mmCIF file of N, CA, C and O in Angstrom:
data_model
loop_
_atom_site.group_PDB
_atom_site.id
_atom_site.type_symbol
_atom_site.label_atom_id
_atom_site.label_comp_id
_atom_site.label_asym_id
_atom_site.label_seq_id
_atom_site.Cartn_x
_atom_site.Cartn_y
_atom_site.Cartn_z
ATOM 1 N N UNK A 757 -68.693 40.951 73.863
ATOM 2 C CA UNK A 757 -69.885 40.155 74.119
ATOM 3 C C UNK A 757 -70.390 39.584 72.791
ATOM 4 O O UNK A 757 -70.813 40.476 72.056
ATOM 5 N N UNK A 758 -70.460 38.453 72.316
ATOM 6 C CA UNK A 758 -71.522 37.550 71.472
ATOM 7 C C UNK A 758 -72.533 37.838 71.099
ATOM 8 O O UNK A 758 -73.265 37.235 71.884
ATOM 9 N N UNK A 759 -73.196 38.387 70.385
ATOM 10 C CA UNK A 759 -74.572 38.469 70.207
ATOM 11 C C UNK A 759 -75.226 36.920 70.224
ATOM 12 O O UNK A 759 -74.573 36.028 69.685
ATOM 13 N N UNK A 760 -76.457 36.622 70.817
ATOM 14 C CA UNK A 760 -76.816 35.210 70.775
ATOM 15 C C UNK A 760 -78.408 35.759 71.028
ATOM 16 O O UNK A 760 -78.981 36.652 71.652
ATOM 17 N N UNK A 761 -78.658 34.890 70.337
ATOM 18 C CA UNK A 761 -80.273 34.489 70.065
ATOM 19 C C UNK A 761 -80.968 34.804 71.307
ATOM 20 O O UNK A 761 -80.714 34.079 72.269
ATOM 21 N N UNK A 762 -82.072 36.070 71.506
ATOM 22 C CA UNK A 762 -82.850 35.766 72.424
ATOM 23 C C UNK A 762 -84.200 35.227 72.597
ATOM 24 O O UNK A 762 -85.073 35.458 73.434
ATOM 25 N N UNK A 763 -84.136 34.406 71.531
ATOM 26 C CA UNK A 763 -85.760 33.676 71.467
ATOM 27 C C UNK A 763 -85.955 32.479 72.506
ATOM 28 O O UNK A 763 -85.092 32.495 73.383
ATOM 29 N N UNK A 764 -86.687 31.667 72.589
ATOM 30 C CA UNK A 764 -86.790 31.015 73.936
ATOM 31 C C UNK A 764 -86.508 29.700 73.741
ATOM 32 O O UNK A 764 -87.309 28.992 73.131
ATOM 33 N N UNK A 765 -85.025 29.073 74.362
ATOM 34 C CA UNK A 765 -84.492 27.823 73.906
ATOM 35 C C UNK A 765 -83.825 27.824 72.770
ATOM 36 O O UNK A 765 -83.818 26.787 72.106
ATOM 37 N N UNK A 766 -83.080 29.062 72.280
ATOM 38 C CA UNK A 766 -82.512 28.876 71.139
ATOM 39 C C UNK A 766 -80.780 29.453 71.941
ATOM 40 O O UNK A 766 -80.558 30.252 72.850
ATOM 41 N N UNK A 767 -79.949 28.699 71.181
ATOM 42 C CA UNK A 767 -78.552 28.567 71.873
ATOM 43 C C UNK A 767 -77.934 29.253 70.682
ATOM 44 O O UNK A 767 -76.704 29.275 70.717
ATOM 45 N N UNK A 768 -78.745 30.064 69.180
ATOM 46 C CA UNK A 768 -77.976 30.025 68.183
ATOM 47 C C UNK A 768 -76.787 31.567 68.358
ATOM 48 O O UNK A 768 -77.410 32.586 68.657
ATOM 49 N N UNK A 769 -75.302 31.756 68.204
ATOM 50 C CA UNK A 769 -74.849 32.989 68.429
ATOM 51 C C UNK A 769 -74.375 33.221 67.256
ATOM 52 O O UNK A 769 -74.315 32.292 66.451
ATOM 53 N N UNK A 770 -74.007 34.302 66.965
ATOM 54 C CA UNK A 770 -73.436 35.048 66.149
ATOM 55 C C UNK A 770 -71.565 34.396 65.381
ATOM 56 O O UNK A 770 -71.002 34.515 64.294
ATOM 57 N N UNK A 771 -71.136 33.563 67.059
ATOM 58 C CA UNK A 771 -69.420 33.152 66.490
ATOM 59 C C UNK A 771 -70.102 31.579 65.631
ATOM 60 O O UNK A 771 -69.718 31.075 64.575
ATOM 61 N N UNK A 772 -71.101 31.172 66.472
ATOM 62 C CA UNK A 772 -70.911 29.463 66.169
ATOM 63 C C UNK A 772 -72.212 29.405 65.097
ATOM 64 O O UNK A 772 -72.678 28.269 65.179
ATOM 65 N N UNK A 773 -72.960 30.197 64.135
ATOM 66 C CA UNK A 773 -73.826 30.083 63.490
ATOM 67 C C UNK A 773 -73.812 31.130 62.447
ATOM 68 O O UNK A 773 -74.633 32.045 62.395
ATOM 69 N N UNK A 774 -72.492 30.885 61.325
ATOM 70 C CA UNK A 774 -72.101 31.730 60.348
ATOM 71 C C UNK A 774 -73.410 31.921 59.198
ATOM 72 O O UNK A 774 -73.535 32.925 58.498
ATOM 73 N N UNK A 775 -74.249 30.851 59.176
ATOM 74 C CA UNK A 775 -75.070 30.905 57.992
ATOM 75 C C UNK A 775 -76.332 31.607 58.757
ATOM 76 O O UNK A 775 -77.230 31.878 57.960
ATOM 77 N N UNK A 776 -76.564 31.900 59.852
ATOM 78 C CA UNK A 776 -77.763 32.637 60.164
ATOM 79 C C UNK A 776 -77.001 34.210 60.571
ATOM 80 O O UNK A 776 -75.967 34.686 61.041
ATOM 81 N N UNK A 777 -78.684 34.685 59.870
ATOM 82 C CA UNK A 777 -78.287 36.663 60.339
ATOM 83 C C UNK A 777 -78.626 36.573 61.413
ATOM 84 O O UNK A 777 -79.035 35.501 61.861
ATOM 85 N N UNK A 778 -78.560 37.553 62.051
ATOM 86 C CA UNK A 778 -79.342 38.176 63.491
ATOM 87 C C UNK A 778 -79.886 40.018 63.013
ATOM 88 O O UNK A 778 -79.546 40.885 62.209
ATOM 89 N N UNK A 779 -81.006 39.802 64.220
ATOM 90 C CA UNK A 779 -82.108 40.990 63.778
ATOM 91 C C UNK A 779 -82.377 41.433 65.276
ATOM 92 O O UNK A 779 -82.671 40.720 66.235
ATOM 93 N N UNK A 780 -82.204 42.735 65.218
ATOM 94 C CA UNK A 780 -82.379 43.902 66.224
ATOM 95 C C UNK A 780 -84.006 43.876 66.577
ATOM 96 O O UNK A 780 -84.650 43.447 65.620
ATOM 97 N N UNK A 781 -84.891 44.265 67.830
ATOM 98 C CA UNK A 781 -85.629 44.280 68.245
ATOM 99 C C UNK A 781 -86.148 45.665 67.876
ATOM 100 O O UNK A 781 -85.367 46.614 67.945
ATOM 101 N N UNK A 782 -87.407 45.850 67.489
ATOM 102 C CA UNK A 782 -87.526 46.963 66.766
ATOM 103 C C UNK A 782 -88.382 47.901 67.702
ATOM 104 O O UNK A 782 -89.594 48.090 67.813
ATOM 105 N N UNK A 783 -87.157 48.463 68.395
ATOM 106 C CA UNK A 783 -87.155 49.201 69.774
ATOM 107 C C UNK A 783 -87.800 50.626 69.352
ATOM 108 O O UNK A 783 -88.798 50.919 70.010
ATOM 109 N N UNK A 784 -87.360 51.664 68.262
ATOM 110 C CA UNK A 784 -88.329 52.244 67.616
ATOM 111 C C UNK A 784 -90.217 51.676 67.608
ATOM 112 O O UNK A 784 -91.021 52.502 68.041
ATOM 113 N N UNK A 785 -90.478 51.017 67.371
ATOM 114 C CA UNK A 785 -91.827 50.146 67.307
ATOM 115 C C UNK A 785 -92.168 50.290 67.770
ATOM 116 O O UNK A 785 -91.520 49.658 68.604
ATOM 117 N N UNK A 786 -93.280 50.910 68.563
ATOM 118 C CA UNK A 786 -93.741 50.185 69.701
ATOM 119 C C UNK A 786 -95.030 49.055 69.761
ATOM 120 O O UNK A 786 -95.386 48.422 70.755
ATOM 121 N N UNK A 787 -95.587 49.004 68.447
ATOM 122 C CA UNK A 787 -96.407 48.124 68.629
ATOM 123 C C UNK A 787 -95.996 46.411 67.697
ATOM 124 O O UNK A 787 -96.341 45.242 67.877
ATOM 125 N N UNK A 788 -95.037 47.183 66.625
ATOM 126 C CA UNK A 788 -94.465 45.829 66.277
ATOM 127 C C UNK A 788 -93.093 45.259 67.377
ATOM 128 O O UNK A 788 -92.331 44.333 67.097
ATOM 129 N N UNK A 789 -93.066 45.824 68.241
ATOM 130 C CA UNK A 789 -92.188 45.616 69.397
ATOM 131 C C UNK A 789 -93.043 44.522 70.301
ATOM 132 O O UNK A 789 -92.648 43.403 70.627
ATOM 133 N N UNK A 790 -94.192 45.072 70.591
ATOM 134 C CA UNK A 790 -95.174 43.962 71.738
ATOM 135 C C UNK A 790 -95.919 42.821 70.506
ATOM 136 O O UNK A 790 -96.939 42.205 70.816
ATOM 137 N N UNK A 791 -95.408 42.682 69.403
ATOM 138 C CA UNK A 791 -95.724 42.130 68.823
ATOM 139 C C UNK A 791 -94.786 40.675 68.723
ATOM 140 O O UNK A 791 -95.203 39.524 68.849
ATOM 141 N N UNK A 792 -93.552 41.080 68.487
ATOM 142 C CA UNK A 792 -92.213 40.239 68.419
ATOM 143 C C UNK A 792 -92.371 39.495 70.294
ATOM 144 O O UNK A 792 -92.399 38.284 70.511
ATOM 145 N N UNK A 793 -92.447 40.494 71.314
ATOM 146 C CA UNK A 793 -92.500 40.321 72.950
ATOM 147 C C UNK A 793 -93.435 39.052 73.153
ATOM 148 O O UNK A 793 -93.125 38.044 73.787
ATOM 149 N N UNK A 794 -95.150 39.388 72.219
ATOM 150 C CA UNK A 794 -95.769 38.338 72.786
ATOM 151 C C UNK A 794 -95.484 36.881 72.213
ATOM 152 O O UNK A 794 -95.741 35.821 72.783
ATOM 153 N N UNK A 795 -94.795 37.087 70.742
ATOM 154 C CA UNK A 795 -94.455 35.759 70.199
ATOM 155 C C UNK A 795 -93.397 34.864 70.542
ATOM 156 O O UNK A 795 -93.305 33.698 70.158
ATOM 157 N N UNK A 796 -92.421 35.616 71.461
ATOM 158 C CA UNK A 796 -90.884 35.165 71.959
ATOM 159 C C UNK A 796 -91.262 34.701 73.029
ATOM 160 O O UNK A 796 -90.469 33.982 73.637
ATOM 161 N N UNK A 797 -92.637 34.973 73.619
ATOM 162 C CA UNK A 797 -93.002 34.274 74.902
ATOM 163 C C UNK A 797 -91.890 34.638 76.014
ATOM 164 O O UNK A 797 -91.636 33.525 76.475
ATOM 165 N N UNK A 798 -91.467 35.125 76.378
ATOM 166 C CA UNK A 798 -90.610 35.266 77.698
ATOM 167 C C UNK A 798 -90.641 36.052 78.650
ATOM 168 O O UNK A 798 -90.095 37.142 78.475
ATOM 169 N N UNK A 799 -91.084 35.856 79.556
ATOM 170 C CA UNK A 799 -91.746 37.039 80.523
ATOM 171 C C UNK A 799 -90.309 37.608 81.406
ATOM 172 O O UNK A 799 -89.244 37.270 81.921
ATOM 173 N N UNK A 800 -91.168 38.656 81.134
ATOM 174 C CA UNK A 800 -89.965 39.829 82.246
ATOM 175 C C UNK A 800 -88.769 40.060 81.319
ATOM 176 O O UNK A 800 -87.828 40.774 81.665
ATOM 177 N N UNK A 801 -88.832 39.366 79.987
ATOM 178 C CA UNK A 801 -87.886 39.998 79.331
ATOM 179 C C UNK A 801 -87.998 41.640 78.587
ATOM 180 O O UNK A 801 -88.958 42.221 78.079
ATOM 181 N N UNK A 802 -86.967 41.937 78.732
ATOM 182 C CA UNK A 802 -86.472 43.581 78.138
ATOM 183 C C UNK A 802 -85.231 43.408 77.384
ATOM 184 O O UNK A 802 -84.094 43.055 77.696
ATOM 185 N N UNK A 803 -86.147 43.988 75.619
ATOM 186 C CA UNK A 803 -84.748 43.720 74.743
ATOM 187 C C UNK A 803 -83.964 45.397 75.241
ATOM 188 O O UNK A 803 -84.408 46.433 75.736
ATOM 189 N N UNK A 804 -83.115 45.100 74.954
ATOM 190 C CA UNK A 804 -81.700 46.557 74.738
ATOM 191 C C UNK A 804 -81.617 46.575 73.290
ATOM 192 O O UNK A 804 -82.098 45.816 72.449
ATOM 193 N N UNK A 805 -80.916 47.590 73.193
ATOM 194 C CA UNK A 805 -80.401 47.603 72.026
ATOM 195 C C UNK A 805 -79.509 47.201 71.274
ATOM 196 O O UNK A 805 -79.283 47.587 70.127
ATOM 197 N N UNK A 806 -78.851 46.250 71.997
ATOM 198 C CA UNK A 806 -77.766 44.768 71.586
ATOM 199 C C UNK A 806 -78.810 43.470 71.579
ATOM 200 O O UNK A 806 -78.364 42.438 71.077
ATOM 201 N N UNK A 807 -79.821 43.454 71.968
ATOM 202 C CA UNK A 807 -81.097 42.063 71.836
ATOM 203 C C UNK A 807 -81.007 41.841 70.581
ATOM 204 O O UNK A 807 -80.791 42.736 69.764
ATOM 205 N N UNK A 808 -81.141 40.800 70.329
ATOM 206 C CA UNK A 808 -80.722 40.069 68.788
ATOM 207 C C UNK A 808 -82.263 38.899 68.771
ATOM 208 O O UNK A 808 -82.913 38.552 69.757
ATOM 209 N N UNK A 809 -82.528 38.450 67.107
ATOM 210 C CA UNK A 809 -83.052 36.843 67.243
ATOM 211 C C UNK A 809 -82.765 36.900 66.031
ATOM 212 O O UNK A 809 -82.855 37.850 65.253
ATOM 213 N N UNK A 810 -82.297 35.517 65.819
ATOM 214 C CA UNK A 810 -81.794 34.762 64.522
ATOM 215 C C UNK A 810 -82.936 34.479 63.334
ATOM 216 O O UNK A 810 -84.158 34.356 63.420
ATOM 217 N N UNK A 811 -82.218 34.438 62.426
ATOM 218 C CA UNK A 811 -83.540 34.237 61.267
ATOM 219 C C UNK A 811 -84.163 33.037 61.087
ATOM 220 O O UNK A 811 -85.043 32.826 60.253
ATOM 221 N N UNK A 812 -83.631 32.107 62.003
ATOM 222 C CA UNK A 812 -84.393 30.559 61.984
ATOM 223 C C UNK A 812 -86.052 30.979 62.485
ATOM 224 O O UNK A 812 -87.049 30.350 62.129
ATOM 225 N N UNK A 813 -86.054 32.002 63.247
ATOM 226 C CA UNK A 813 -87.313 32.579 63.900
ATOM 227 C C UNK A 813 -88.292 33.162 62.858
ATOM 228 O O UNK A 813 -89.488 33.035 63.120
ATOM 229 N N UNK A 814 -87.940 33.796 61.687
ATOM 230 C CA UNK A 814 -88.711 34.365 60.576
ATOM 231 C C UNK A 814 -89.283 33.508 59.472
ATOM 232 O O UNK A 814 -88.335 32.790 59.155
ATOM 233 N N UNK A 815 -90.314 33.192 58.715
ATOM 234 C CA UNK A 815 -90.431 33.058 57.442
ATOM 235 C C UNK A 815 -89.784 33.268 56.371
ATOM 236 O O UNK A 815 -89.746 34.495 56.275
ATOM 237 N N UNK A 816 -89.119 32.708 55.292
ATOM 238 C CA UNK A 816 -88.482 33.152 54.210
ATOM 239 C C UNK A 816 -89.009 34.061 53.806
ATOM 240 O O UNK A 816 -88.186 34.872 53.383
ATOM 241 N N UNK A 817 -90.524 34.545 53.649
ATOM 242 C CA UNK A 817 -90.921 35.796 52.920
ATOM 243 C C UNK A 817 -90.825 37.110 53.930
ATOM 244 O O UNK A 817 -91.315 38.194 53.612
ATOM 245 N N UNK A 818 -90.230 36.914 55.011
ATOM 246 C CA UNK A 818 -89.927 38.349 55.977
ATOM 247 C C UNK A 818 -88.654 38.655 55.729
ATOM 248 O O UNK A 818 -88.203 39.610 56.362
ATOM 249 N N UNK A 819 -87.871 38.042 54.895
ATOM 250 C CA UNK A 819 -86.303 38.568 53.874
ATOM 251 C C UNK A 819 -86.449 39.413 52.655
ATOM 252 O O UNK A 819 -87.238 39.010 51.800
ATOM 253 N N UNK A 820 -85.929 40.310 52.489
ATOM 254 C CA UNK A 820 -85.393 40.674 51.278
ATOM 255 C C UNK A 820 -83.772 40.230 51.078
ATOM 256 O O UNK A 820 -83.089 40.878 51.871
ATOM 257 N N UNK A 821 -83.115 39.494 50.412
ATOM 258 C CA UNK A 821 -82.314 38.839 50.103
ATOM 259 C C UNK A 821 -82.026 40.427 48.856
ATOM 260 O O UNK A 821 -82.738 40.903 47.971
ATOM 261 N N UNK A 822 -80.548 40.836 49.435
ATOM 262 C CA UNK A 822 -79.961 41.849 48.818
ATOM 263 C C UNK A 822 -78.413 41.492 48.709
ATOM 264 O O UNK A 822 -77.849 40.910 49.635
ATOM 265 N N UNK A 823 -77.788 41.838 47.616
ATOM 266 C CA UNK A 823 -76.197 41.801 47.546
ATOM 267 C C UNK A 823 -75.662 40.543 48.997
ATOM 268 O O UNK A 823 -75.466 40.862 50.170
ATOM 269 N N UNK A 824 -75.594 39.737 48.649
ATOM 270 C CA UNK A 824 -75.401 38.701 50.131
ATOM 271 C C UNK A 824 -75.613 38.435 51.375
ATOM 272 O O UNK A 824 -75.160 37.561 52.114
ATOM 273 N N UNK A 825 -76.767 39.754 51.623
ATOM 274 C CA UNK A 825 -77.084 40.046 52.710
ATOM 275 C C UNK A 825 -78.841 39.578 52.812
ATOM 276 O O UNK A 825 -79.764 39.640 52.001
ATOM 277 N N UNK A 826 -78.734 39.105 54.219
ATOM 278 C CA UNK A 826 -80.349 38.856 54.207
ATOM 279 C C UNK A 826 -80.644 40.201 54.971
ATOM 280 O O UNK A 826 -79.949 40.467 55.951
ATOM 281 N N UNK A 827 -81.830 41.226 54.494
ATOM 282 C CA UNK A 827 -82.675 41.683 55.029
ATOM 283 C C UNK A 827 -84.170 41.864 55.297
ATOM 284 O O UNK A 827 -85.197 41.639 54.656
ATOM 285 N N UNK A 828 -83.842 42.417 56.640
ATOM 286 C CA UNK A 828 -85.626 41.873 57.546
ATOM 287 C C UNK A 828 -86.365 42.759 57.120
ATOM 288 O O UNK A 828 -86.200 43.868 57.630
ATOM 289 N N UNK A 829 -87.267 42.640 56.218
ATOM 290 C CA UNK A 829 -88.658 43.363 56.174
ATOM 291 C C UNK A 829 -89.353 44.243 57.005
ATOM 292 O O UNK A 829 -90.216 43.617 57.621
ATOM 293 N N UNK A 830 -89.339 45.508 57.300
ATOM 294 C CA UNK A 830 -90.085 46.337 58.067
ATOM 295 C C UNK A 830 -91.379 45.618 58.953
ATOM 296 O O UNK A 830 -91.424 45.739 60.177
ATOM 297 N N UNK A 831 -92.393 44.879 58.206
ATOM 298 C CA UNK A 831 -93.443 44.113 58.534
ATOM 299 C C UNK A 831 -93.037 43.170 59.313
ATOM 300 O O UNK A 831 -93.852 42.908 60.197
ATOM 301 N N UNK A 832 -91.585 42.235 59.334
ATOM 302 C CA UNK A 832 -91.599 40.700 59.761
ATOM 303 C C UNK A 832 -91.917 40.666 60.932
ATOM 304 O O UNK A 832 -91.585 41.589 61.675
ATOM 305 N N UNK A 833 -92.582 39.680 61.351
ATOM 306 C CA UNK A 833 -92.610 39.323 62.651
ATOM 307 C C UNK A 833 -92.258 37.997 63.110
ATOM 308 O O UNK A 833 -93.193 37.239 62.852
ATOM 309 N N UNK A 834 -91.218 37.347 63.730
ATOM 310 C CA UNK A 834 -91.175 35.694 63.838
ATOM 311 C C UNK A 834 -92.214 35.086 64.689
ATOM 312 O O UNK A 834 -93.002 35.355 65.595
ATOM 313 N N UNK A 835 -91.840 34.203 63.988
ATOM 314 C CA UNK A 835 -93.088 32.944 63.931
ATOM 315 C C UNK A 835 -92.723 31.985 64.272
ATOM 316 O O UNK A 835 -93.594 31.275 64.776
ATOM 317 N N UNK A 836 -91.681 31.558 64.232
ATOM 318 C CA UNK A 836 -91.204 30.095 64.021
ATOM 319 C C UNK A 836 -90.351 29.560 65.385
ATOM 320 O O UNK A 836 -89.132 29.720 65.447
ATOM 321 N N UNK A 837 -91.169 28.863 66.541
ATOM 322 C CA UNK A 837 -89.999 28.575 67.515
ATOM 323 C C UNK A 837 -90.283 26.796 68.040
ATOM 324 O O UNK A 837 -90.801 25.896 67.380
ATOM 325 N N UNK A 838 -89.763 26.755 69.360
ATOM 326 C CA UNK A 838 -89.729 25.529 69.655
ATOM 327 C C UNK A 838 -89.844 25.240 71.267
ATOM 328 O O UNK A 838 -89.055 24.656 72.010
ATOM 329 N N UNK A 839 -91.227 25.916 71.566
ATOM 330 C CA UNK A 839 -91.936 25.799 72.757
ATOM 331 C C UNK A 839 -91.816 24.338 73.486
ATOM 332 O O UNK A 839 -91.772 23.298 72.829
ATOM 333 N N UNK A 840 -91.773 24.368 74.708
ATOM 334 C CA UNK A 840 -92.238 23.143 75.272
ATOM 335 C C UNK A 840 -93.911 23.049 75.345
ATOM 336 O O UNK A 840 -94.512 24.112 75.188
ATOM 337 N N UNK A 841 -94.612 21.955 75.553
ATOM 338 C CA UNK A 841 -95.648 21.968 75.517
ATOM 339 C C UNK A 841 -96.736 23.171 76.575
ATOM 340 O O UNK A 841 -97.768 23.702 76.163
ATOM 341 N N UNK A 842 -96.371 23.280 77.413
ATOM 342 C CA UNK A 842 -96.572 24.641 78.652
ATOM 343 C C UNK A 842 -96.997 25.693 78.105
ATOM 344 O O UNK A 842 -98.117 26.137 78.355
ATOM 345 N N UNK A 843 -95.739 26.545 76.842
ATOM 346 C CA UNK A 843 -95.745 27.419 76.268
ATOM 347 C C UNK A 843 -96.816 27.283 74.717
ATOM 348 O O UNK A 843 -97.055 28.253 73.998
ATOM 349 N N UNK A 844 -97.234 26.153 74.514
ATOM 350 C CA UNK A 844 -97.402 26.101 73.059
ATOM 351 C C UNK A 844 -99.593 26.325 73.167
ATOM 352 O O UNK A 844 -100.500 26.224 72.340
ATOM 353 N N UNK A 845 -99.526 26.615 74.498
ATOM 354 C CA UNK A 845 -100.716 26.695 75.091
ATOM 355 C C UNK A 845 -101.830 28.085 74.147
ATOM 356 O O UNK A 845 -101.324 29.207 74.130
ATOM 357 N N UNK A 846 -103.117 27.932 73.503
ATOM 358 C CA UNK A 846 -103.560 28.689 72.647
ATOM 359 C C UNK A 846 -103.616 30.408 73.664
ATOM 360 O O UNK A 846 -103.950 30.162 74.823
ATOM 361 N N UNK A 847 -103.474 31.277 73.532
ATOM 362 C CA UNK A 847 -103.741 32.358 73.959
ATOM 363 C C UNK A 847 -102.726 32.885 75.059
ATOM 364 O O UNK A 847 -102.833 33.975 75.621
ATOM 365 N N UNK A 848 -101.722 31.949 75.283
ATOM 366 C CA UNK A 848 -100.595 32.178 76.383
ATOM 367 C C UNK A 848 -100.276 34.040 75.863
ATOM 368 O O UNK A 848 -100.632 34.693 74.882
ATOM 369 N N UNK A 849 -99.515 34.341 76.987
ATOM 370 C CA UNK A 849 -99.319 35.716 76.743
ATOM 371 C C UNK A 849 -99.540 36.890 75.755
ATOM 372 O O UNK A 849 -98.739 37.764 75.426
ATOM 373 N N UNK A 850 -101.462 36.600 75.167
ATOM 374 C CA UNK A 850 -102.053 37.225 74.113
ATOM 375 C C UNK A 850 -102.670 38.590 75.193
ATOM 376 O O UNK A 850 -103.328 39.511 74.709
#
């Protein structure tokens, strides 16, 4: 199975998007977990522990950039997506 992006409208996977990482749902968490949930906007979704989202979703400062590897910051939370107007609504799933 592919790991592929589960953020909302993102097609990015793991074979066809060599320059982006992918980042585990921080299933440990539980509150930076409903944190990542309310920003991905997607209802009725349930990450596993194969749930992935690509780093196009993070801020450059939620990296620590180590030995060639990008890593995700304990704190990060993504931010960064590409709602249709519906979703981009102030307080949607707050």
């Amino acid at each position: 199975m592919v790991k592929s992006c589960a953020a909302y409208n993102c097609t990015n996977n793991v074979k066809k998007c060599k320059g982006l990482s992918f980042h585990h749902f921080p299933l440990a968490d539980k509150r930076r977990l409903r944190e990542w949930l309310v920003k991905i906007r997607r209802e009725e979704f349930a990450p596993t522990v194969h749930s992935v989202i690509c780093s196009q979703h993070f801020e450059p400062s939620c990296f620590w950039n180590s030995a060639n590897k990008r890593l995700l910051k304990p704190s990060a939370i993504p931010t960064i997506f590409n709602f249709p107007g519906s979703l981009k609504k102030v307080g949607f799933y707050s």
